[in-house]
Short mmCIF file of N, CA and C in Angstrom, two decimals:
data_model
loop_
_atom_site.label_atom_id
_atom_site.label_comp_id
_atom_site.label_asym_id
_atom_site.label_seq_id
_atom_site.Cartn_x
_atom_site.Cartn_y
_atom_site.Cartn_z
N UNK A 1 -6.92 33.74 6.49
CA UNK A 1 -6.47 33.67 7.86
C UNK A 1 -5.70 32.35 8.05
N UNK A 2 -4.52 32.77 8.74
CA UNK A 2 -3.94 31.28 8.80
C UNK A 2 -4.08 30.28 9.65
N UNK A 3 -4.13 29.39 9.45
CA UNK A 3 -5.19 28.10 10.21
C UNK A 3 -4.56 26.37 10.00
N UNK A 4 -3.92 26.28 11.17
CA UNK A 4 -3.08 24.83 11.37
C UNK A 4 -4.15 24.36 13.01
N UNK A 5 -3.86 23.24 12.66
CA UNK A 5 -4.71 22.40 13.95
C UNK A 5 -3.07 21.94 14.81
N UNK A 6 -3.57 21.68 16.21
CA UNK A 6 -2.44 21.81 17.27
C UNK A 6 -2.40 20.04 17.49
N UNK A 7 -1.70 19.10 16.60
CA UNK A 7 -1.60 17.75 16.27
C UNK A 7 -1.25 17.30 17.66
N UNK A 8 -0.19 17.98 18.62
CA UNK A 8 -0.58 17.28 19.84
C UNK A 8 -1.38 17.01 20.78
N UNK A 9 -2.43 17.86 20.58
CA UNK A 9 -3.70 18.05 21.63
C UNK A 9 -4.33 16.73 21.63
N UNK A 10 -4.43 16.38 22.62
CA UNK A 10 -5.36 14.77 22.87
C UNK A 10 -6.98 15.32 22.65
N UNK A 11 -7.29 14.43 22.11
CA UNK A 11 -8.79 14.44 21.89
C UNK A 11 -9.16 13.91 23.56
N UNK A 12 -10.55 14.24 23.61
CA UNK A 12 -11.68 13.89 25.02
C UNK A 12 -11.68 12.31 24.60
N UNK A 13 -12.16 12.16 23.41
CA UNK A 13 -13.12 11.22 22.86
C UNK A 13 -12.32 10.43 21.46
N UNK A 14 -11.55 9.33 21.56
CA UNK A 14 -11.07 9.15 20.37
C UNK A 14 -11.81 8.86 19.17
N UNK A 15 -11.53 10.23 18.11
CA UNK A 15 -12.27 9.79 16.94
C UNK A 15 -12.14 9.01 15.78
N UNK A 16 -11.28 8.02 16.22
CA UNK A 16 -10.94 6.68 15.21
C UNK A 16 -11.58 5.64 15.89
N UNK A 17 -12.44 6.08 17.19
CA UNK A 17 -12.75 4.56 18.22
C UNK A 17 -13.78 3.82 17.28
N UNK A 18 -14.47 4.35 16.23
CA UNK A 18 -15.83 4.10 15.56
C UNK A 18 -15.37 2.67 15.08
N UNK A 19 -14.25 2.96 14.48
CA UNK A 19 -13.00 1.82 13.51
C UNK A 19 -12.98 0.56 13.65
N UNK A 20 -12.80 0.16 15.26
CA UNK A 20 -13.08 -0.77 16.17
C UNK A 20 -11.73 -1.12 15.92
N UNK A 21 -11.10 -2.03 16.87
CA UNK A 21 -9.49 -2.33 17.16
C UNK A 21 -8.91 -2.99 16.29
N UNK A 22 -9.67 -3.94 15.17
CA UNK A 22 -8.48 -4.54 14.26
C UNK A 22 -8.53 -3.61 13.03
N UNK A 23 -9.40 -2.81 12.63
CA UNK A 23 -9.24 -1.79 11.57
C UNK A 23 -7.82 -0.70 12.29
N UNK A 24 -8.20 -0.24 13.42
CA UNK A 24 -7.66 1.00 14.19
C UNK A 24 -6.07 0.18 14.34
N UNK A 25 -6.03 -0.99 14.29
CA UNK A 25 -4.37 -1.81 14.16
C UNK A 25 -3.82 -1.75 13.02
N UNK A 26 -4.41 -1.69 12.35
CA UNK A 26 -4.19 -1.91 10.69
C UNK A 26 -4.17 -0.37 10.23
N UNK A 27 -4.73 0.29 10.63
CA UNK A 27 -4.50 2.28 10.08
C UNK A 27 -3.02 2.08 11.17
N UNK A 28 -3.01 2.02 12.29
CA UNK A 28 -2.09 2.46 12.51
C UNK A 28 -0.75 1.84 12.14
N UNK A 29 -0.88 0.67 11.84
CA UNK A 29 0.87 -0.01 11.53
C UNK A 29 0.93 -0.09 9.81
N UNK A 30 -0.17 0.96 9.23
CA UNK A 30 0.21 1.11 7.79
C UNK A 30 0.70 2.04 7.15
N UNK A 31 1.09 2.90 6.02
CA UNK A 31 1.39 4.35 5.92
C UNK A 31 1.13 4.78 6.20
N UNK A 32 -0.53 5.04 6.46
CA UNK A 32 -0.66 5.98 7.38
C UNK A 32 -0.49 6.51 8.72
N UNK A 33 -0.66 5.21 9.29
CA UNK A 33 -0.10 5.79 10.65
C UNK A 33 1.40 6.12 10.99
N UNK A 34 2.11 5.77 10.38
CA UNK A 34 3.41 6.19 10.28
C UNK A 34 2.92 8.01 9.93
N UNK A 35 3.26 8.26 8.80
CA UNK A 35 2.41 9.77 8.15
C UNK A 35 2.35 10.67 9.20
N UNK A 36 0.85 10.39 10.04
CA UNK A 36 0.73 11.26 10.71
C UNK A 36 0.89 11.12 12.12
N UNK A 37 1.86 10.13 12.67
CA UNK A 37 2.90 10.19 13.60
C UNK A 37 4.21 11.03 13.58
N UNK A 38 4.62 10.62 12.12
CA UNK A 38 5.77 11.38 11.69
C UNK A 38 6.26 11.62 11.18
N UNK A 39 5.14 11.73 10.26
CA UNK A 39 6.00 12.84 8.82
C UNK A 39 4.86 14.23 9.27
N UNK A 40 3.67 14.43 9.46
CA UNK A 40 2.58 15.30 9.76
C UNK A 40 3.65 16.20 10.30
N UNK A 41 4.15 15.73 12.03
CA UNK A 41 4.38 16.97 12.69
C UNK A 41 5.80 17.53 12.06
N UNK A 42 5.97 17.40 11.12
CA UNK A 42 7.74 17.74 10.80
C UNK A 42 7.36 18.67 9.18
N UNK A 43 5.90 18.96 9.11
CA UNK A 43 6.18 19.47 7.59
C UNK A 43 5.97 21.23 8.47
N UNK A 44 7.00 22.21 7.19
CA UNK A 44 6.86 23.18 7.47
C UNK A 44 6.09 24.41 7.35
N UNK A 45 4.91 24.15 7.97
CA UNK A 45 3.44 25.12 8.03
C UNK A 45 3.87 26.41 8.78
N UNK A 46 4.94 26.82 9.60
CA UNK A 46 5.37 28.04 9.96
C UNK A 46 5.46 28.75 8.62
N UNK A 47 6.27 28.15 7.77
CA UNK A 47 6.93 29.21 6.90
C UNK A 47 5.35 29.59 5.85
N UNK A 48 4.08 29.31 5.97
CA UNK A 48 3.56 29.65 4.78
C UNK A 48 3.15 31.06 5.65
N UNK A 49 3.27 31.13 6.83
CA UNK A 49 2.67 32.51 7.43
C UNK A 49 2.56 33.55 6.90
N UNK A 50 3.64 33.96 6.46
CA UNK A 50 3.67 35.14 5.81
C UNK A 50 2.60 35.18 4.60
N UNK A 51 2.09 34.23 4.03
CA UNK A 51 1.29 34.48 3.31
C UNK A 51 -0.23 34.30 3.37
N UNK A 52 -0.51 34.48 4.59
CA UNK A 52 -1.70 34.69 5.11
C UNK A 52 -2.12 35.80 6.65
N UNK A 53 -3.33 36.48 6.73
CA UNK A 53 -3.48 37.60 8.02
C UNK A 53 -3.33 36.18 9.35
N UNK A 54 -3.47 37.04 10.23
CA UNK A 54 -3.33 36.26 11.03
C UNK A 54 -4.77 36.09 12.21
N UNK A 55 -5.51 37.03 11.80
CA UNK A 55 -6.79 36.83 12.37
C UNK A 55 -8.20 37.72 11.20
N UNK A 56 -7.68 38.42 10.41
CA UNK A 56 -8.13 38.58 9.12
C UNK A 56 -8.79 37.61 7.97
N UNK A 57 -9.94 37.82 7.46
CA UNK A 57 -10.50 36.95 6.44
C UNK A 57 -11.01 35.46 6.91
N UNK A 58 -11.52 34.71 6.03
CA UNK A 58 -11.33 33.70 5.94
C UNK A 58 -10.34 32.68 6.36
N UNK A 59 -10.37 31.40 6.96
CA UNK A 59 -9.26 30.69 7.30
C UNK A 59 -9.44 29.70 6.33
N UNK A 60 -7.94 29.36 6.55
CA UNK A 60 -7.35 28.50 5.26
C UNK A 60 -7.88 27.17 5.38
N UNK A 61 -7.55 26.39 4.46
CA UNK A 61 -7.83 25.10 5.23
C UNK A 61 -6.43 24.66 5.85
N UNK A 62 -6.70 23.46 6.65
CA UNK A 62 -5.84 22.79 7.94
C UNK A 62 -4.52 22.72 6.63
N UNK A 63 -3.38 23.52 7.20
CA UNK A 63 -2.56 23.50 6.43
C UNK A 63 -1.60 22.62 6.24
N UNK A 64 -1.73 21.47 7.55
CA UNK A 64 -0.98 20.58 7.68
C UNK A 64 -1.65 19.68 6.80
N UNK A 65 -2.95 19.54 6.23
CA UNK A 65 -3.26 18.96 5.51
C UNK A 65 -3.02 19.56 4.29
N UNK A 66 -2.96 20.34 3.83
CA UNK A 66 -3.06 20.99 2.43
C UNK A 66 -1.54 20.01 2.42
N UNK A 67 -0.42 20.44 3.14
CA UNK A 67 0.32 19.91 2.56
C UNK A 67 1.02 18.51 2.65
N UNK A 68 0.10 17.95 3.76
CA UNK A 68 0.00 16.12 3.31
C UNK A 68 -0.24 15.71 2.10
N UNK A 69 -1.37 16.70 1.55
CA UNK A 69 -2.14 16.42 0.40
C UNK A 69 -1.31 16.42 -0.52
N UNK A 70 -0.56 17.28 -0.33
CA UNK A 70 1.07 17.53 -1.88
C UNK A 70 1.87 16.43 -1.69
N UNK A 71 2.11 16.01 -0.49
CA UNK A 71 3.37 14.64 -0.34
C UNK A 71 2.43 13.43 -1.17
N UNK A 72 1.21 13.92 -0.58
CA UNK A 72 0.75 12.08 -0.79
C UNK A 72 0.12 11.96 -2.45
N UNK A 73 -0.15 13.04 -2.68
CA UNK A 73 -0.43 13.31 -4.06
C UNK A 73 0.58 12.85 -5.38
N UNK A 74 1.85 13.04 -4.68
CA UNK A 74 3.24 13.01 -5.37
C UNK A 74 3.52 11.08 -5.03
N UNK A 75 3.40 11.12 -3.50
CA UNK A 75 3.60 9.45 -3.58
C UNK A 75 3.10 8.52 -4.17
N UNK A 76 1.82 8.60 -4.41
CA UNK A 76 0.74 7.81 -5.15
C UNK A 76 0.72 8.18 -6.56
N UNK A 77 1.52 9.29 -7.07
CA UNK A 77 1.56 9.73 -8.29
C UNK A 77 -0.09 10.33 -8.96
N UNK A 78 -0.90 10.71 -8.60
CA UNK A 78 -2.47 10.90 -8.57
C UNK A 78 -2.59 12.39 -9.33
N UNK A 79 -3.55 12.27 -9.91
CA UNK A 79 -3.51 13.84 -11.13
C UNK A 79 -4.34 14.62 -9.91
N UNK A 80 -4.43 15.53 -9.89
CA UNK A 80 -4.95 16.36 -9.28
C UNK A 80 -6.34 16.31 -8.65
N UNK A 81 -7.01 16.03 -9.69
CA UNK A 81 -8.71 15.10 -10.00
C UNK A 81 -8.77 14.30 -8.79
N UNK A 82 -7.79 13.00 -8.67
CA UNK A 82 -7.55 11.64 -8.03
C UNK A 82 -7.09 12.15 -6.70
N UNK A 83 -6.45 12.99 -6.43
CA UNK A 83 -5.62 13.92 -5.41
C UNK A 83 -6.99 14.39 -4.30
N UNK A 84 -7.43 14.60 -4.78
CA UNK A 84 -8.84 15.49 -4.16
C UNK A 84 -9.95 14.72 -3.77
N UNK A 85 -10.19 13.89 -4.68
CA UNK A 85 -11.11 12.75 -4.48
C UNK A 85 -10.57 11.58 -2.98
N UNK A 86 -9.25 11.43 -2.73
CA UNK A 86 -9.02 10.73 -1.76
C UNK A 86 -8.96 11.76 -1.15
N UNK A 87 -8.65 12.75 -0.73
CA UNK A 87 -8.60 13.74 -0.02
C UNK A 87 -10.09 13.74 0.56
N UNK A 88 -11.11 13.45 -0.44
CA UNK A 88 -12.12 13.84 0.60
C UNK A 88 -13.05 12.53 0.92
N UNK A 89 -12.37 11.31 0.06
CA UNK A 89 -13.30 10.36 0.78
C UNK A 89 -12.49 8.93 1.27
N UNK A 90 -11.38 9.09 1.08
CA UNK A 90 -10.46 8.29 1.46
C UNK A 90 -9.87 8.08 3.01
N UNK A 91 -10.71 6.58 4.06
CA UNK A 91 -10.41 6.93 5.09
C UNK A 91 -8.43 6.95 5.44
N UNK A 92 -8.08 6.04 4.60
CA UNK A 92 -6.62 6.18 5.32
C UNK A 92 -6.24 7.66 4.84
N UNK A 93 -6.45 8.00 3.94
CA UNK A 93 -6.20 9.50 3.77
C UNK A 93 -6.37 10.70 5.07
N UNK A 94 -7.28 10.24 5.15
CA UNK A 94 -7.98 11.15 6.63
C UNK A 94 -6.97 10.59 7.82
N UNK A 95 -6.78 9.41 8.02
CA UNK A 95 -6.16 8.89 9.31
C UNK A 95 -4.48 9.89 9.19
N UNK A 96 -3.89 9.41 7.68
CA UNK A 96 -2.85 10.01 7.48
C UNK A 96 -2.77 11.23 7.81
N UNK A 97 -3.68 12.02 7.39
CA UNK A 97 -3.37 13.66 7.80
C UNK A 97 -4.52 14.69 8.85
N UNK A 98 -4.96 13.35 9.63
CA UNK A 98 -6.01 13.52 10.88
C UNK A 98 -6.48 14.75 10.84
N UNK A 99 -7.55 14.06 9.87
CA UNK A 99 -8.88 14.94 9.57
C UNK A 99 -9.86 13.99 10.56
N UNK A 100 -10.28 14.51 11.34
CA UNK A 100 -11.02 14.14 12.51
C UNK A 100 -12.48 14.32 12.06
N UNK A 101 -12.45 15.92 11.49
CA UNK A 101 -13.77 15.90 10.99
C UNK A 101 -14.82 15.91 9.77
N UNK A 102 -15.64 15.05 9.77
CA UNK A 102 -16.33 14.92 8.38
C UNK A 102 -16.89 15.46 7.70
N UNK A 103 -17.08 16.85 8.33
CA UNK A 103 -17.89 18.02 7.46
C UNK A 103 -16.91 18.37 6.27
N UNK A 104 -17.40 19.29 5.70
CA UNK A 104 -16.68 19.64 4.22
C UNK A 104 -15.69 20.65 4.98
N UNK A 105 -15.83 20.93 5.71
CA UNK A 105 -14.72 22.38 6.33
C UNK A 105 -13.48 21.56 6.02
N UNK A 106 -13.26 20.30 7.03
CA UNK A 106 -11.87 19.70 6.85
C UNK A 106 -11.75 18.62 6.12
N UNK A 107 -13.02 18.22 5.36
CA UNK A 107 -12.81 16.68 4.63
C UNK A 107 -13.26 17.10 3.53
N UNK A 108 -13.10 18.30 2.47
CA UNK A 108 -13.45 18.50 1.67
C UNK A 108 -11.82 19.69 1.05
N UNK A 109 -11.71 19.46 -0.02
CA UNK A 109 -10.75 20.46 -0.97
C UNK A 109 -11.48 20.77 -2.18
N UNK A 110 -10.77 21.61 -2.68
CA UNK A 110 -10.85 21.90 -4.33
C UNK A 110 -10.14 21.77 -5.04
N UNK A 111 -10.01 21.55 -6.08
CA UNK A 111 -9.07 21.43 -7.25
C UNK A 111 -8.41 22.87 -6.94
N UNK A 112 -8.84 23.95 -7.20
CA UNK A 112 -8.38 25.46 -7.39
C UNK A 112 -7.10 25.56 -5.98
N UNK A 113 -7.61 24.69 -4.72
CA UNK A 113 -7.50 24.84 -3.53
C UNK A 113 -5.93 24.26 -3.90
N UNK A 114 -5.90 23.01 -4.24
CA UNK A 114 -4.51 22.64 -4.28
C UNK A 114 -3.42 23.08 -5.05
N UNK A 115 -3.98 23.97 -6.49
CA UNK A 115 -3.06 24.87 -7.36
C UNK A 115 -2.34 26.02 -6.79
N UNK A 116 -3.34 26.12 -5.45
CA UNK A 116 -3.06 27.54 -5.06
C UNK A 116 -1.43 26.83 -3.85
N UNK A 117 -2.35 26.03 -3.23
CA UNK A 117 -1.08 25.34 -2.47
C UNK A 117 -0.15 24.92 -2.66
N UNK A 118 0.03 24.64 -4.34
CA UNK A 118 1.28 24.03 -4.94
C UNK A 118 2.10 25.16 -5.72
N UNK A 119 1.28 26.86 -5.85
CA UNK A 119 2.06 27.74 -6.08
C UNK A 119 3.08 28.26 -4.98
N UNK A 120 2.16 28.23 -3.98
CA UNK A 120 2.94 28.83 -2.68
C UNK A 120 3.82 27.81 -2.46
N UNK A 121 3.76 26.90 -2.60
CA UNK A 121 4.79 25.94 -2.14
C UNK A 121 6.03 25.72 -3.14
N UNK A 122 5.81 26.24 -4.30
CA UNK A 122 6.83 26.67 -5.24
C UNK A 122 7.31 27.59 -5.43
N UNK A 123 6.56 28.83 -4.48
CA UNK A 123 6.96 30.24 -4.75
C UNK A 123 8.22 30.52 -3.79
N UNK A 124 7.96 29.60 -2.89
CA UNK A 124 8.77 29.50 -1.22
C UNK A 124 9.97 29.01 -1.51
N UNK A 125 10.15 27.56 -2.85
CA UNK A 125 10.83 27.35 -3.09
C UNK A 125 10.70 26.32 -1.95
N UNK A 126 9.82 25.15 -0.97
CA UNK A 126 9.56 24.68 -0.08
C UNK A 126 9.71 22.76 -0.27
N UNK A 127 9.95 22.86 -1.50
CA UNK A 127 10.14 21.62 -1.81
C UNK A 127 11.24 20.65 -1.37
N UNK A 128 12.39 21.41 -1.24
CA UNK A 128 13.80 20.95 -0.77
C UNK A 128 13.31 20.96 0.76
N UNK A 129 13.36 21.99 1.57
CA UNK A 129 12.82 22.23 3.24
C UNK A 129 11.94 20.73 3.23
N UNK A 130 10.84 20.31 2.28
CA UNK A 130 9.50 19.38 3.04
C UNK A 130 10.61 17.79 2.82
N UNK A 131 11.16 18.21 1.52
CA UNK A 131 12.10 16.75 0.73
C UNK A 131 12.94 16.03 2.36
N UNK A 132 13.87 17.33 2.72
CA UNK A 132 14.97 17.18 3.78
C UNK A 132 14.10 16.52 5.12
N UNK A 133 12.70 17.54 5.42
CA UNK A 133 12.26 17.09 6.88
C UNK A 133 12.09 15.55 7.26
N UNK A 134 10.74 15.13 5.57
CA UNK A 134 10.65 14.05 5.48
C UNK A 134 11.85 13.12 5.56
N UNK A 135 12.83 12.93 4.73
CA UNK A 135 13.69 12.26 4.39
C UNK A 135 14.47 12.31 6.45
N UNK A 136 14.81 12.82 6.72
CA UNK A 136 15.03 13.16 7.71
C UNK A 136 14.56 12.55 9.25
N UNK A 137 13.02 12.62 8.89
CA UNK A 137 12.24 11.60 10.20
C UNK A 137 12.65 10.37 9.82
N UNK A 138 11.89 9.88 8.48
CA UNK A 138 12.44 8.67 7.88
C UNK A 138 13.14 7.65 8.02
N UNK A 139 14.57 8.02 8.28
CA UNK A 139 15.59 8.10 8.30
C UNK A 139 16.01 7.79 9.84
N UNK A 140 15.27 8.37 10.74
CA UNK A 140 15.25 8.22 12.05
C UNK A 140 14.18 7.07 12.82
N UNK A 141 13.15 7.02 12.05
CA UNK A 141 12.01 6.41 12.28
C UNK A 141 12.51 4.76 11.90
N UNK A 142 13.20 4.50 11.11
CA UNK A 142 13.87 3.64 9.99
C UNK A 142 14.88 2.61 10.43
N UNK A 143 15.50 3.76 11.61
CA UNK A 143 17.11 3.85 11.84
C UNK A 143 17.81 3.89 10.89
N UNK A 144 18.04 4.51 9.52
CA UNK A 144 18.38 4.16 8.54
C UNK A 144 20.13 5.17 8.42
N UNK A 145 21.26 4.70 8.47
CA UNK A 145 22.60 5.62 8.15
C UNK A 145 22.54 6.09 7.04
N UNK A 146 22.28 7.41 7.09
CA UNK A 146 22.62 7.95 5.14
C UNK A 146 23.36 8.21 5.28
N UNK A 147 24.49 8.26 5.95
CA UNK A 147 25.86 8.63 5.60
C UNK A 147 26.18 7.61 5.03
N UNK A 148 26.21 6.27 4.99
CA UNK A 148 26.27 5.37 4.12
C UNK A 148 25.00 5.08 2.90
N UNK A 149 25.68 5.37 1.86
CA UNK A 149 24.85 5.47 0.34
C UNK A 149 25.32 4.28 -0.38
N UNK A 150 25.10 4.08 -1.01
CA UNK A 150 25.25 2.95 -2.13
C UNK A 150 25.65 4.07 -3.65
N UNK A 151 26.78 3.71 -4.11
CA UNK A 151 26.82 4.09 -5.24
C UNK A 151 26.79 3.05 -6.21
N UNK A 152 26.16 2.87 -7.27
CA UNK A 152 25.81 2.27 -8.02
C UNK A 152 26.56 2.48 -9.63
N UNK A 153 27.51 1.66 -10.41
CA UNK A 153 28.23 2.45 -11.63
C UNK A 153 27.69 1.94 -12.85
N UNK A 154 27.40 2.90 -13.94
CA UNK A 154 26.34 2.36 -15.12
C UNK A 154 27.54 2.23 -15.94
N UNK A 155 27.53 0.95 -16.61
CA UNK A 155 28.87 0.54 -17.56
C UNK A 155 27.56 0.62 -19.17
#
């Protein structure tokens, strides 16, 4: 069943308040809080629809996390093993892809869990779409002109 959490919804109760304000300064003006300010809401979790019911079976896990988990997996360069392990006990990990909650439902993966996520995400051919979004906020977030590139000549 397909299953994304609604990233703009305000919480009642903020669940980073535990943190206390100079930790909760420091998540937020570090990768991570960048992340899941704005790279989170820009990855494309519409398109895996089709490959899940829509009120049928089992629900997936938070898909916006499954596929934080592939960006950040790739940024940190992390084997799969290492991938999973911050995934489930790593707080900036959690801040990054606001996992709010600590039960295993959303703070827990599998190894099997992310093969499966990195087929579909290759089957989609989704790599260019997540490459562009990211690169894209980035870029905006940055102020950064890519129309101006640097070419560089190897003698």
């Amino acid at each position: 069943m397909f299953h994304v959490k609604n990233h703009k919804q305000a919480h009642i109760f903020d669940p980073w308040g535990y943190l206390g304000p100079k930790r909760r300064k420091a998540l937020d003006q570090s990768w991570s809080g960048i992340f899941q300010k704005e790279i989170l809401p820009v990855l494309p979790v519409e398109d895996l629809r089709k490959h899940y019911h829509d009120f049928l079976g089992r629900p997936t896990k938070e898909l916006y996390s499954m596929i934080g988990l592939m960006i950040l997996q790739q940024m940190f360069d992390y084997t799969d093993k290492e991938a999973v392990e911050q995934f489930c006990f790593n707080l900036q990990w959690h801040y990054a892809l606001n996992i709010t909650d600590p039960g295993d439902n959303a703070s827990y993966v599998s190894e099997k869990s992310l093969w499966t996520m990195r087929d579909i995400l290759a089957t989609e051919g989704l790599q260019d779409k997540l490459f562009e979004n990211t690169l894209a906020r980035l870029a905006k977030v940055f102020d950064v002109d890519m129309k101006k590139q640097r070419l560089d000549s190897v003698h």
